[in-house]
Amino acid sequence: MYNFEYQNPVKIIFGKGEIAKTGMNIPEGSKILLTYGGGSIFKNGVYDQVKASVKDFEVIEFGGIEPNPHYETLMKAVELVKKEQITFLLSVGGGSVLDGTKFIAAAALFTQGDPWLILSKQAKVESALPIGAVLTLPATGSEMNGNSVVTRVETTEKLSFASLLVMPHFSILDPEVIFSLPEKQVANGIVDAFVHVIEQYLTFPVNSPIQDRFAESILKTLVEEGPKVLANRTDYDAAANLMWSATMALNGLIGVGVPQDWATHMIGHELTAYHGIDHARTLAIVLPGIMHIERVQKKDKIMQLGKEVWGISVGTDDERIDQTIGKMIEFFESVGIPTKLPDYGVSTEFIDTVCKRFQQRGFKIGEKANIGPAEIRMILEDRL
Ligand code: NZQ
Ligand code: ZN
């Protein structure tokens, strides 16, 4: 196992009815900016619960944060924060609202020039406004990490930054928010969380059984509980298990001391930036291609995945690898997520564009930093 440091200060408040605790977790006298998305919170009662809880505070609202939050929109919120001298940000929504709020928190106090530098040049975040989160969609893990992904429409770039300073002070996870989620978003959440685990697990062995078994237990839980939520949106127990799985998948714990990949995400972000395909769907397309192309490098872990999650233990190594990839594709498709580029109307020209972009960036990706434009071409051609 590699050396590591782990620090996670996020207070998790989990369970039915817990949104009522929002106000009591915000410092007295705070001037709050409540951030939200396209309005789902008005239809499912989440807004009313939050407002009742923060009734003793001065609250200004900023809505309209898009899925895959836009830099252009977030900068309007930054202006509002400065004008109104906001002291606390309250994110009420899914991963996009929370990621957007993290960027607002950092950009509002950024003193080194254009806040875009935080994303484009990884400029250091030296301070950030405090954030609280009421999560309405289990998927990204953003509620318990310091990551944020932002899209700049003007340049079709989807970039990320990470800082301990933008980790929420608290995150409220009430599984009942899942009851109002459309099928598509539940499926996206299951697959996004699944691939988060894979990015930190499906690399090469470094003798880390704790991380491996944690990872496998999250994968198994997603495979078992995800379909229950899809079949019955008001199955509270299944919703609770799905929600906690998604948080555990990307709160840093399973990734300590082990190699990490993230190539699926980096290639997937291009599919969202150019074609607007939902984040999780891009991952379902790219991951099987990566597993095919890297079947030698990832052999031990692919076989471990197949055995532990789907009980695949007979056949030659190659047969077991093929069966594991096949089972995974079957799982993604069973929750309603197609896994091939043509399923989304993406043409071969896109492959050229992405390869060119990675060529310009000049760095390679993956746990061994050996995936460059040529490998990306093979991965995407595998998905045609
Ligand atoms: O905008 P509203 O009206 O709220 O509707 C949203 C949105 O249309 C809707 N929704 C959310 N909660 C709902 C609901 N509808 C009904 N009932 C509810 N309870 O769902 C739609 C999608 O929401 P969004 O926040 O975009 O989804 P998600 O949570 O999957 O977030 C995706 C974003 O997170 C980034 C992705 O790249 C993408 O931009 N990621 C962030 C990560 C992180 N911070 O660590 C890691 C991930 O890998 C990911 O990259
Ligand atoms: Zn993701």
PDB file of C-alpha atoms and ligand atoms in Angstrom, residues 139-140 191-193 195-196 250 262 265 269 279-280 283, ligand 2:
ATOM      1  CA  ALA A 139     -24.544  10.059  -7.753  1.00  0.00           C
ATOM      2  CA  THR A 140     -21.444  12.224  -7.661  1.00  0.00           C
ATOM      3  CA  VAL A 191     -23.710   4.068 -12.928  1.00  0.00           C
ATOM      4  CA  ASP A 192     -21.778   7.189 -11.879  1.00  0.00           C
ATOM      5  CA  ALA A 193     -21.220   5.763  -8.384  1.00  0.00           C
ATOM      6  CA  VAL A 195     -17.646   3.934 -12.098  1.00  0.00           C
ATOM      7  CA  HIS A 196     -16.276   6.077  -9.249  1.00  0.00           C
ATOM      8  CA  LEU A 250     -16.251   9.101  -3.782  1.00  0.00           C
ATOM      9  CA  TRP A 262      -9.794   8.358 -13.902  1.00  0.00           C
ATOM     10  CA  HIS A 265     -13.948  10.259 -16.558  1.00  0.00           C
ATOM     11  CA  HIS A 269     -16.004  14.707 -20.017  1.00  0.00           C
ATOM     12  CA  HIS A 279     -22.090  12.377 -17.344  1.00  0.00           C
ATOM     13  CA  ALA A 280     -22.915   8.812 -16.224  1.00  0.00           C
ATOM     14  CA  LEU A 283     -18.813   6.620 -18.457  1.00  0.00           C
TER      15      LEU A 283
HETATM   16 ZN    ZN B   2     -18.513  10.636 -12.175  1.00  0.00          ZN
END
